[in-house]
Amino acid sequence: MHPTEWILNHNQEQIILQANKLTLFQQCKIIECVGSDNLHYLLFFHKDDFLTVQPLVEFDQASFLGHLEQKGSCIHAPSPLFSLLLPAATSLKIISADALLTKIKKQYSSIETALIYSYFDSYIPSEQLDIFLKEIFYTFRRDGKLLAAYRLGIVLLSRGYQKEWLRSAIEHADYAHAKNHFQSPLITLMTTDPLYVEQQLFSSNNYTQLLELYQEQNRVIDSLILYINVFIKRPSPTEYKNLITVLNNTFTNDEILSFLRSLLPVVSTETGLHQDVYHRLIKNKETDAAVGLLFHYPFPLSKKDIRDLPELLNHLSISTLELSLQSITQRLLPLVRESPQTFEKIICATLPNLLNRHTLADIYTHLKLNEEISEIPSLSKISDMYHLVEDAENQLKLGMYYYDLGQYEKAIECFSWEMELHSNQVEPIQWLAKAYQKVGKHKEVETYHNLLKQMKHSS
């Protein structure tokens, strides 16, 4: 699954924005994007409503962006959540703070407008933002709406807008009754003050009640972000089942698979995630991806998985696998008993690649510890090669082994040594010509062909 992209029309040019990560903090979500101009941009949302796109700017840790970075819950691309929140290829544009304010005033209450506007404290001059928020606060007070004024104050403070004028204002004795109202249990405030309740639940990591609130408000994306973060923080088979249940209610099987694959690097193989993804890939006939997963993560295989492995491996180009020595013994050892032919096929196909990444001594030392695989022909070859390395009289044989495995430079070293020891023999020179031909060194090929002709004439 590729990262989701949108189109930003800015300064008479189109910039492709590619999703990087999605962060949830209280009622706000922000998608960080990388633009085709190599700059970073932020897509702002209030709940599920898209607000605007802005370039990423430097921000203070006490700002809203700082709180979001420190306390938010993140989902990294790729994920179907991005296009669910904002359809791919949507055309976007950057709007001014004044235009944004006009937009949100039409859609939200005064308190929610103030909250949303405060998200942009890294873009709006501090003095300008303070004037706007004070105007709303003191308008409530002048109109005798003390509870509304206190509600605005405590919502802004809870979101992290910690200004002295606001803290001192709501400490006034006139707000004693309003203060008592907010000291009630959160469950009793759910109907009258859902913004404040959500902020408190988010800050205290009260996932159970927060999920109930999201469900009541039909906020599917926020629920999914929360379930994912709970699973990442408390990975277990039980939490994984809970996550799958939620995903099944929202996404197609292909979307779920893409989503789960994005979680593979961040959770333990003991959760059941990796086995599930492995089986989903096989069901989708994505054999290369399934085998890649198999050799990259040490999740347990069932007896049926082991029995089915030879058939699975027969459907891909094994030579493209970059197997580690550890993965060979961990994953392929069971095949010696189930299907020695398949094991031999895999070792033969991957041996050249192994020799490119490991020394012959490393390969031999690692594999010789397993007595049950010592009779496999390709491993017998490795054993022969290892013992020939120190045998100066048999470098020709070692070179032929290397040549058969496509290790032409190493083969040339062996043939050259053999030629020095036995300069009157034709065979090492013939092999040198063949090996140089393989590496494209035609001048050397011609040199050894001429030497062979001279030897033939002189004999």
Short mmCIF file of C-alpha atoms in Angstrom, two decimals:
data_model
loop_
_atom_site.label_atom_id
_atom_site.label_comp_id
_atom_site.label_asym_id
_atom_site.label_seq_id
_atom_site.Cartn_x
_atom_site.Cartn_y
_atom_site.Cartn_z
CA MET A 1 0.00 0.00 0.00
CA HIS A 2 1.40 3.37 -1.04
CA PRO A 3 1.18 6.48 1.16
CA THR A 4 -1.91 8.60 0.56
CA GLU A 5 -1.37 11.74 -1.54
CA TRP A 6 -3.22 15.04 -1.93
CA ILE A 7 -2.78 18.03 -4.26
CA LEU A 8 -1.86 21.43 -2.84
CA ASN A 9 -2.47 24.37 -5.17
CA HIS A 10 -0.13 27.10 -3.99
CA ASN A 11 1.51 30.07 -5.72
CA GLN A 12 0.26 28.92 -9.14
CA GLU A 13 1.85 25.49 -8.83
CA GLN A 14 0.68 22.04 -7.82
CA ILE A 15 2.49 20.40 -4.93
CA ILE A 16 1.92 16.70 -4.24
CA LEU A 17 1.56 16.08 -0.51
CA GLN A 18 2.41 12.57 0.66
CA ALA A 19 1.09 11.46 4.05
CA ASN A 20 3.77 10.74 6.63
CA LYS A 21 2.03 10.41 10.01
CA LEU A 22 -1.32 11.10 11.65
CA THR A 23 -1.44 12.36 15.24
CA LEU A 24 -4.51 12.55 17.46
CA PHE A 25 -4.55 14.96 20.40
CA GLN A 26 -7.88 15.52 22.16
CA GLN A 27 -10.35 16.81 19.53
CA CYS A 28 -7.68 17.59 16.93
CA LYS A 29 -5.97 15.43 14.35
CA ILE A 30 -3.01 16.56 12.27
CA ILE A 31 -1.54 14.78 9.26
CA GLU A 32 2.10 15.61 8.62
CA CYS A 33 2.98 15.46 4.92
CA VAL A 34 6.07 15.74 2.78
CA GLY A 35 5.56 17.88 -0.31
CA SER A 36 7.01 17.34 -3.78
CA ASP A 37 8.84 20.64 -3.09
CA ASN A 38 10.66 18.82 -0.21
CA LEU A 39 8.90 20.97 2.41
CA HIS A 40 6.69 19.64 5.20
CA TYR A 41 3.02 20.54 5.58
CA LEU A 42 0.35 19.94 8.22
CA LEU A 43 -3.30 19.09 7.54
CA PHE A 44 -5.47 20.22 10.47
CA PHE A 45 -8.73 18.51 11.47
CA HIS A 46 -11.19 19.18 14.28
CA LYS A 47 -12.63 15.78 15.04
CA ASP A 48 -13.23 14.51 11.48
CA ASP A 49 -13.70 17.94 9.85
CA PHE A 50 -10.87 19.19 7.64
CA LEU A 51 -9.88 22.75 8.57
CA THR A 52 -6.89 23.80 6.51
CA VAL A 53 -3.37 22.97 5.38
CA GLN A 54 -0.39 24.96 6.62
CA PRO A 55 3.37 24.69 6.10
CA LEU A 56 5.19 23.20 9.06
CA VAL A 57 6.87 25.96 11.06
CA GLU A 58 9.19 26.01 14.05
CA PHE A 59 7.14 25.78 17.22
CA ASP A 60 7.58 26.14 20.95
CA GLN A 61 7.04 23.07 23.14
CA ALA A 62 4.40 25.05 25.06
CA SER A 63 2.42 25.62 21.86
CA PHE A 64 -0.42 23.44 20.64
CA LEU A 65 1.91 21.70 18.16
CA GLY A 66 4.30 21.07 21.05
CA HIS A 67 1.55 19.45 23.14
CA LEU A 68 0.48 17.38 20.15
CA GLU A 69 4.04 16.18 19.58
CA GLN A 70 4.56 15.29 23.25
CA LYS A 71 1.16 13.82 24.16
CA GLY A 72 -0.51 12.80 20.91
CA SER A 73 -1.20 9.29 19.63
CA CYS A 74 0.45 8.61 16.27
CA ILE A 75 -0.22 6.40 13.25
CA HIS A 76 2.46 6.23 10.56
CA ALA A 77 1.91 5.85 6.83
CA PRO A 78 0.90 3.84 4.97
CA SER A 79 -2.54 3.34 6.45
CA PRO A 80 -6.10 3.40 5.08
CA LEU A 81 -6.93 5.85 7.88
CA PHE A 82 -5.42 8.73 5.91
CA SER A 83 -7.73 8.44 2.92
CA LEU A 84 -10.65 7.66 5.21
CA LEU A 85 -10.08 11.00 6.90
CA LEU A 86 -9.49 12.91 3.65
CA PRO A 87 -9.95 11.19 0.26
CA ALA A 88 -6.77 10.80 -1.78
CA ALA A 89 -6.16 13.34 -4.57
CA THR A 90 -8.33 15.97 -2.84
CA SER A 91 -7.34 19.45 -3.99
CA LEU A 92 -6.23 21.73 -1.12
CA LYS A 93 -5.12 25.32 -0.62
CA ILE A 94 -3.52 27.33 2.16
CA ILE A 95 -5.84 29.95 3.64
CA SER A 96 -5.10 32.92 5.89
CA ALA A 97 -5.85 33.03 9.62
CA ASP A 98 -8.68 35.50 8.95
CA ALA A 99 -10.26 33.25 6.33
CA LEU A 100 -9.93 30.28 8.67
CA LEU A 101 -11.62 32.20 11.48
CA THR A 102 -14.50 33.16 9.20
CA LYS A 103 -14.87 29.53 8.18
CA ILE A 104 -14.99 28.06 11.69
CA LYS A 105 -17.25 30.80 13.07
CA LYS A 106 -19.94 29.70 10.61
CA GLN A 107 -19.74 26.07 11.68
CA TYR A 108 -19.03 26.00 15.41
CA SER A 109 -20.15 27.52 18.73
CA SER A 110 -18.13 30.34 20.28
CA ILE A 111 -16.37 27.97 22.69
CA GLU A 112 -15.48 25.45 20.00
CA THR A 113 -14.39 28.26 17.67
CA ALA A 114 -12.05 29.57 20.36
CA LEU A 115 -10.66 26.07 20.94
CA ILE A 116 -10.07 25.45 17.24
CA TYR A 117 -8.50 28.86 16.68
CA SER A 118 -6.07 28.16 19.52
CA TYR A 119 -4.71 25.18 17.56
CA PHE A 120 -2.94 27.74 15.37
CA ASP A 121 -0.96 29.55 18.06
CA SER A 122 2.24 28.81 16.10
CA TYR A 123 0.80 30.71 13.10
CA ILE A 124 -1.15 33.53 14.74
CA PRO A 125 0.70 36.29 16.66
CA SER A 126 0.27 35.67 20.39
CA GLU A 127 -1.16 39.13 21.02
CA GLN A 128 -3.75 38.71 18.25
CA LEU A 129 -4.86 35.31 19.58
CA ASP A 130 -5.10 36.62 23.15
CA ILE A 131 -7.29 39.54 22.04
CA PHE A 132 -9.67 37.19 20.24
CA LEU A 133 -9.95 34.73 23.13
CA LYS A 134 -10.33 37.49 25.72
CA GLU A 135 -13.14 39.02 23.64
CA ILE A 136 -15.13 35.79 23.74
CA PHE A 137 -14.41 35.19 27.43
CA TYR A 138 -15.34 38.68 28.60
CA THR A 139 -18.40 38.82 26.33
CA PHE A 140 -19.72 35.78 28.19
CA ARG A 141 -18.96 37.53 31.49
CA ARG A 142 -20.62 40.81 30.48
CA ASP A 143 -23.70 38.89 29.40
CA GLY A 144 -23.85 37.21 32.80
CA LYS A 145 -22.95 33.79 31.33
CA LEU A 146 -20.42 32.90 34.00
CA LEU A 147 -20.68 29.16 33.46
CA ALA A 148 -20.01 29.62 29.73
CA ALA A 149 -17.03 31.87 30.50
CA TYR A 150 -15.61 29.35 32.98
CA ARG A 151 -16.31 26.53 30.51
CA LEU A 152 -14.28 28.35 27.84
CA GLY A 153 -11.47 28.97 30.31
CA ILE A 154 -11.18 25.43 31.56
CA VAL A 155 -11.41 23.96 28.03
CA LEU A 156 -8.56 26.23 26.86
CA LEU A 157 -6.46 25.40 29.93
CA SER A 158 -7.09 21.68 29.45
CA ARG A 159 -5.94 21.88 25.85
CA GLY A 160 -2.68 23.47 27.07
CA TYR A 161 -3.33 27.18 26.57
CA GLN A 162 -1.72 28.15 29.87
CA LYS A 163 -1.92 31.96 29.93
CA GLU A 164 -1.77 33.90 33.17
CA TRP A 165 -4.69 36.17 32.27
CA LEU A 166 -6.92 33.13 31.81
CA ARG A 167 -5.85 31.31 34.97
CA SER A 168 -6.30 34.40 37.15
CA ALA A 169 -9.65 35.27 35.52
CA ILE A 170 -11.34 31.96 36.30
CA GLU A 171 -10.01 32.01 39.88
CA HIS A 172 -12.24 35.01 40.61
CA ALA A 173 -14.83 34.38 43.33
CA ASP A 174 -17.63 35.00 40.81
CA TYR A 175 -16.85 31.61 39.24
CA ALA A 176 -17.14 29.57 42.45
CA HIS A 177 -20.43 27.99 41.36
CA ALA A 178 -19.09 27.19 37.89
CA LYS A 179 -15.96 25.70 39.45
CA ASN A 180 -18.11 23.41 41.61
CA HIS A 181 -19.96 22.31 38.49
CA PHE A 182 -16.72 21.02 36.93
CA GLN A 183 -15.74 19.17 40.10
CA SER A 184 -18.58 16.72 39.49
CA PRO A 185 -17.67 13.20 38.27
CA LEU A 186 -16.79 13.19 34.57
CA ILE A 187 -19.58 10.77 33.76
CA THR A 188 -22.15 13.34 34.94
CA LEU A 189 -20.55 16.04 32.74
CA MET A 190 -20.66 13.97 29.55
CA THR A 191 -23.88 15.57 28.30
CA THR A 192 -23.22 19.20 29.25
CA ASP A 193 -19.46 19.41 28.74
CA PRO A 194 -18.26 16.74 26.25
CA LEU A 195 -15.24 18.83 25.13
CA TYR A 196 -13.89 19.06 28.66
CA VAL A 197 -14.70 15.44 29.48
CA GLU A 198 -12.89 14.25 26.35
CA GLN A 199 -9.83 16.32 27.22
CA GLN A 200 -9.69 14.86 30.72
CA LEU A 201 -10.17 11.28 29.51
CA PHE A 202 -7.46 11.76 26.88
CA SER A 203 -5.00 13.24 29.40
CA SER A 204 -5.59 10.44 31.93
CA ASN A 205 -5.41 7.68 29.29
CA ASN A 206 -8.88 6.51 30.29
CA TYR A 207 -9.28 4.46 27.12
CA THR A 208 -12.44 2.66 28.14
CA GLN A 209 -14.55 5.76 28.67
CA LEU A 210 -12.87 7.60 25.81
CA LEU A 211 -13.85 4.81 23.41
CA GLU A 212 -17.42 4.99 24.72
CA LEU A 213 -17.46 8.73 23.99
CA TYR A 214 -16.08 8.16 20.48
CA GLN A 215 -18.74 5.53 19.87
CA GLU A 216 -21.51 7.88 21.01
CA GLN A 217 -20.19 10.56 18.64
CA ASN A 218 -19.62 8.08 15.80
CA ARG A 219 -15.92 8.96 15.59
CA VAL A 220 -14.62 5.82 13.94
CA ILE A 221 -11.17 7.13 13.03
CA ASP A 222 -10.42 8.33 16.55
CA SER A 223 -11.56 4.95 17.90
CA LEU A 224 -9.21 3.15 15.53
CA ILE A 225 -6.25 5.36 16.44
CA LEU A 226 -6.93 4.67 20.10
CA TYR A 227 -7.29 0.90 19.60
CA ILE A 228 -4.02 0.84 17.67
CA ASN A 229 -2.16 2.78 20.33
CA VAL A 230 -3.57 0.59 23.09
CA PHE A 231 -2.40 -2.45 21.13
CA ILE A 232 1.07 -0.96 20.63
CA LYS A 233 1.40 0.04 24.30
CA ARG A 234 -0.13 -3.17 25.69
CA PRO A 235 0.53 -5.77 22.97
CA SER A 236 -1.23 -9.05 23.63
CA PRO A 237 -3.35 -11.60 21.74
CA THR A 238 -6.45 -10.22 23.49
CA GLU A 239 -5.80 -6.63 22.41
CA TYR A 240 -5.06 -7.87 18.91
CA LYS A 241 -8.44 -9.59 18.72
CA ASN A 242 -10.10 -6.36 19.87
CA LEU A 243 -8.30 -4.43 17.15
CA ILE A 244 -9.27 -6.93 14.45
CA THR A 245 -12.92 -6.73 15.53
CA VAL A 246 -12.91 -2.95 15.08
CA LEU A 247 -11.06 -3.15 11.75
CA ASN A 248 -13.52 -5.73 10.42
CA ASN A 249 -16.35 -3.28 11.05
CA THR A 250 -14.69 -0.54 8.98
CA PHE A 251 -12.36 -1.84 6.26
CA THR A 252 -12.16 -4.39 3.46
CA ASN A 253 -9.86 -7.39 3.84
CA ASP A 254 -7.23 -5.77 1.58
CA GLU A 255 -7.33 -2.55 3.58
CA ILE A 256 -7.02 -4.48 6.83
CA LEU A 257 -4.01 -6.35 5.49
CA SER A 258 -2.28 -3.11 4.47
CA PHE A 259 -3.08 -1.64 7.84
CA LEU A 260 -1.74 -4.65 9.76
CA ARG A 261 1.47 -4.74 7.73
CA SER A 262 2.24 -1.21 8.89
CA LEU A 263 2.20 -2.50 12.49
CA LEU A 264 4.62 -5.40 11.96
CA PRO A 265 7.81 -3.57 13.01
CA VAL A 266 6.37 -2.08 16.20
CA VAL A 267 4.83 -5.00 18.10
CA SER A 268 5.98 -8.36 19.44
CA THR A 269 5.61 -11.56 17.44
CA GLU A 270 3.84 -13.03 20.49
CA THR A 271 0.66 -11.04 19.81
CA GLY A 272 -0.50 -13.16 16.86
CA LEU A 273 -0.23 -10.23 14.43
CA HIS A 274 2.63 -11.67 12.39
CA GLN A 275 1.08 -15.12 12.04
CA ASP A 276 -2.21 -13.54 11.00
CA VAL A 277 -0.57 -11.34 8.37
CA TYR A 278 1.41 -14.35 7.09
CA HIS A 279 -1.78 -16.35 6.59
CA ARG A 280 -3.60 -13.39 5.00
CA LEU A 281 -0.75 -12.95 2.51
CA ILE A 282 -0.85 -16.64 1.58
CA LYS A 283 -4.62 -16.47 1.15
CA ASN A 284 -4.12 -13.46 -1.16
CA LYS A 285 -1.48 -15.44 -3.08
CA GLU A 286 1.13 -12.79 -2.22
CA THR A 287 3.81 -15.46 -1.94
CA ASP A 288 6.88 -13.22 -2.12
CA ALA A 289 5.56 -10.99 0.66
CA ALA A 290 4.61 -13.99 2.81
CA VAL A 291 8.04 -15.58 2.50
CA GLY A 292 9.73 -12.23 3.11
CA LEU A 293 7.72 -11.90 6.32
CA LEU A 294 8.56 -15.48 7.27
CA PHE A 295 12.30 -14.87 7.11
CA HIS A 296 12.22 -11.38 8.61
CA TYR A 297 10.29 -12.06 11.82
CA PRO A 298 10.72 -15.04 14.21
CA PHE A 299 7.03 -15.79 14.76
CA PRO A 300 6.09 -19.41 15.49
CA LEU A 301 4.83 -21.72 12.76
CA SER A 302 2.20 -24.37 13.26
CA LYS A 303 2.78 -27.95 12.12
CA LYS A 304 0.52 -27.26 9.16
CA ASP A 305 2.54 -24.15 8.26
CA ILE A 306 5.71 -26.26 8.19
CA ARG A 307 4.05 -28.95 6.07
CA ASP A 308 2.81 -26.31 3.61
CA LEU A 309 6.12 -24.45 3.41
CA PRO A 310 7.71 -26.51 0.58
CA GLU A 311 4.72 -25.84 -1.68
CA LEU A 312 4.84 -22.14 -0.78
CA LEU A 313 8.55 -21.87 -1.56
CA ASN A 314 8.06 -23.56 -4.91
CA HIS A 315 6.06 -20.54 -6.10
CA LEU A 316 8.75 -17.88 -5.88
CA SER A 317 12.21 -16.98 -7.09
CA ILE A 318 14.25 -18.17 -4.14
CA SER A 319 17.49 -16.67 -5.43
CA THR A 320 16.12 -13.19 -4.71
CA LEU A 321 15.88 -13.93 -0.97
CA GLU A 322 18.56 -12.37 1.23
CA LEU A 323 18.50 -15.01 3.94
CA SER A 324 20.58 -14.60 7.06
CA LEU A 325 22.41 -17.57 8.52
CA GLN A 326 20.15 -17.37 11.54
CA SER A 327 16.97 -17.43 9.45
CA ILE A 328 18.19 -20.55 7.63
CA THR A 329 18.55 -22.52 10.84
CA GLN A 330 15.45 -21.03 12.51
CA ARG A 331 13.08 -21.32 9.57
CA LEU A 332 14.46 -23.99 7.24
CA LEU A 333 15.73 -26.58 9.67
CA PRO A 334 12.28 -28.18 10.04
CA LEU A 335 12.30 -28.74 6.26
CA VAL A 336 15.15 -31.22 6.56
CA ARG A 337 12.70 -33.67 8.07
CA GLU A 338 9.61 -32.62 6.08
CA SER A 339 11.19 -32.02 2.67
CA PRO A 340 14.98 -32.37 2.32
CA GLN A 341 14.68 -31.72 -1.43
CA THR A 342 13.16 -28.30 -0.79
CA PHE A 343 15.83 -27.50 1.78
CA GLU A 344 18.55 -28.42 -0.72
CA LYS A 345 16.88 -26.32 -3.42
CA ILE A 346 16.77 -23.25 -1.17
CA ILE A 347 20.38 -23.61 0.00
CA CYS A 348 21.62 -24.04 -3.59
CA ALA A 349 19.70 -20.98 -4.74
CA THR A 350 20.74 -18.73 -1.87
CA LEU A 351 24.35 -19.84 -1.41
CA PRO A 352 25.78 -17.28 -3.88
CA ASN A 353 23.97 -14.50 -2.04
CA LEU A 354 25.18 -15.82 1.32
CA LEU A 355 28.77 -15.83 0.06
CA ASN A 356 28.38 -12.20 -0.98
CA ARG A 357 27.41 -11.23 2.58
CA HIS A 358 29.30 -13.73 4.77
CA THR A 359 32.72 -15.33 4.80
CA LEU A 360 33.02 -19.00 3.97
CA ALA A 361 34.24 -19.59 7.53
CA ASP A 362 31.14 -17.91 8.99
CA ILE A 363 28.81 -20.01 6.85
CA TYR A 364 30.59 -23.25 7.69
CA THR A 365 30.87 -22.48 11.41
CA HIS A 366 27.18 -21.64 11.63
CA LEU A 367 25.85 -24.59 9.68
CA LYS A 368 28.17 -27.33 10.92
CA LEU A 369 26.53 -27.11 14.36
CA ASN A 370 23.44 -28.78 12.99
CA GLU A 371 24.26 -32.45 12.51
CA GLU A 372 20.93 -33.29 10.90
CA ILE A 373 21.71 -31.11 7.89
CA SER A 374 25.31 -32.23 7.41
CA GLU A 375 24.34 -34.76 4.74
CA ILE A 376 22.63 -32.19 2.48
CA PRO A 377 24.74 -32.08 -0.76
CA SER A 378 25.11 -28.29 -0.89
CA LEU A 379 26.27 -28.21 2.72
CA SER A 380 28.74 -30.97 2.03
CA LYS A 381 30.08 -28.66 -0.69
CA ILE A 382 30.46 -25.86 1.86
CA SER A 383 32.36 -28.24 4.14
CA ASP A 384 34.68 -29.26 1.29
CA MET A 385 35.29 -25.62 0.37
CA TYR A 386 36.05 -24.66 3.96
CA HIS A 387 38.70 -27.36 4.29
CA LEU A 388 40.18 -26.53 0.88
CA VAL A 389 40.86 -22.90 1.83
CA GLU A 390 44.05 -23.86 3.69
CA ASP A 391 45.00 -26.55 1.19
CA ALA A 392 47.45 -24.90 -1.21
CA GLU A 393 47.60 -27.98 -3.43
CA ASN A 394 43.86 -27.98 -4.19
CA GLN A 395 43.10 -24.36 -5.07
CA LEU A 396 41.93 -25.40 -8.52
CA LYS A 397 39.12 -27.47 -7.01
CA LEU A 398 38.18 -24.62 -4.66
CA GLY A 399 38.16 -22.20 -7.58
CA MET A 400 35.82 -24.49 -9.53
CA TYR A 401 33.45 -24.52 -6.56
CA TYR A 402 33.49 -20.72 -6.46
CA TYR A 403 32.97 -20.55 -10.22
CA ASP A 404 29.90 -22.80 -10.03
CA LEU A 405 28.48 -20.51 -7.34
CA GLY A 406 29.00 -17.37 -9.42
CA GLN A 407 31.82 -16.10 -7.15
CA TYR A 408 34.08 -15.28 -10.08
CA GLU A 409 36.50 -12.90 -8.33
CA LYS A 410 37.16 -15.48 -5.62
CA ALA A 411 37.51 -18.15 -8.29
CA ILE A 412 40.13 -16.01 -10.10
CA GLU A 413 42.16 -15.78 -6.89
CA CYS A 414 42.17 -19.57 -6.57
CA PHE A 415 43.02 -20.20 -10.24
CA SER A 416 45.81 -17.60 -10.12
CA TRP A 417 47.32 -19.30 -7.08
CA GLU A 418 47.08 -22.69 -8.81
CA MET A 419 48.76 -21.25 -11.91
CA GLU A 420 51.65 -19.90 -9.85
CA LEU A 421 52.17 -23.29 -8.23
CA HIS A 422 51.80 -25.23 -11.50
CA SER A 423 52.77 -22.86 -14.29
CA ASN A 424 53.12 -25.68 -16.81
CA GLN A 425 49.53 -26.89 -16.43
CA VAL A 426 46.85 -25.83 -18.90
CA GLU A 427 43.75 -26.30 -16.72
CA PRO A 428 44.15 -23.30 -14.33
CA ILE A 429 44.80 -21.03 -17.34
CA GLN A 430 41.66 -22.30 -19.07
CA TRP A 431 39.62 -21.60 -15.94
CA LEU A 432 41.16 -18.13 -15.59
CA ALA A 433 40.08 -17.29 -19.13
CA LYS A 434 36.53 -18.50 -18.40
CA ALA A 435 36.33 -16.58 -15.10
CA TYR A 436 37.63 -13.33 -16.61
CA GLN A 437 35.11 -13.75 -19.41
CA LYS A 438 32.34 -13.87 -16.78
CA VAL A 439 33.46 -10.59 -15.17
CA GLY A 440 33.80 -8.85 -18.54
CA LYS A 441 37.59 -8.38 -18.49
CA HIS A 442 38.22 -9.13 -22.15
CA LYS A 443 41.86 -7.98 -22.18
CA GLU A 444 42.74 -10.60 -19.57
CA VAL A 445 40.73 -13.23 -21.49
CA GLU A 446 42.80 -12.51 -24.60
CA THR A 447 46.04 -12.67 -22.58
CA TYR A 448 45.26 -16.14 -21.24
CA HIS A 449 44.00 -17.38 -24.62
CA ASN A 450 47.34 -16.30 -26.15
CA LEU A 451 49.21 -18.02 -23.34
CA LEU A 452 47.29 -21.23 -24.04
CA LYS A 453 48.23 -20.99 -27.74
CA GLN A 454 51.92 -20.54 -26.84
CA MET A 455 51.81 -23.54 -24.52
CA LYS A 456 50.16 -25.60 -27.23
CA HIS A 457 52.80 -24.64 -29.82
CA SER A 458 55.67 -25.32 -27.47
CA SER A 459 54.46 -28.75 -26.46
#
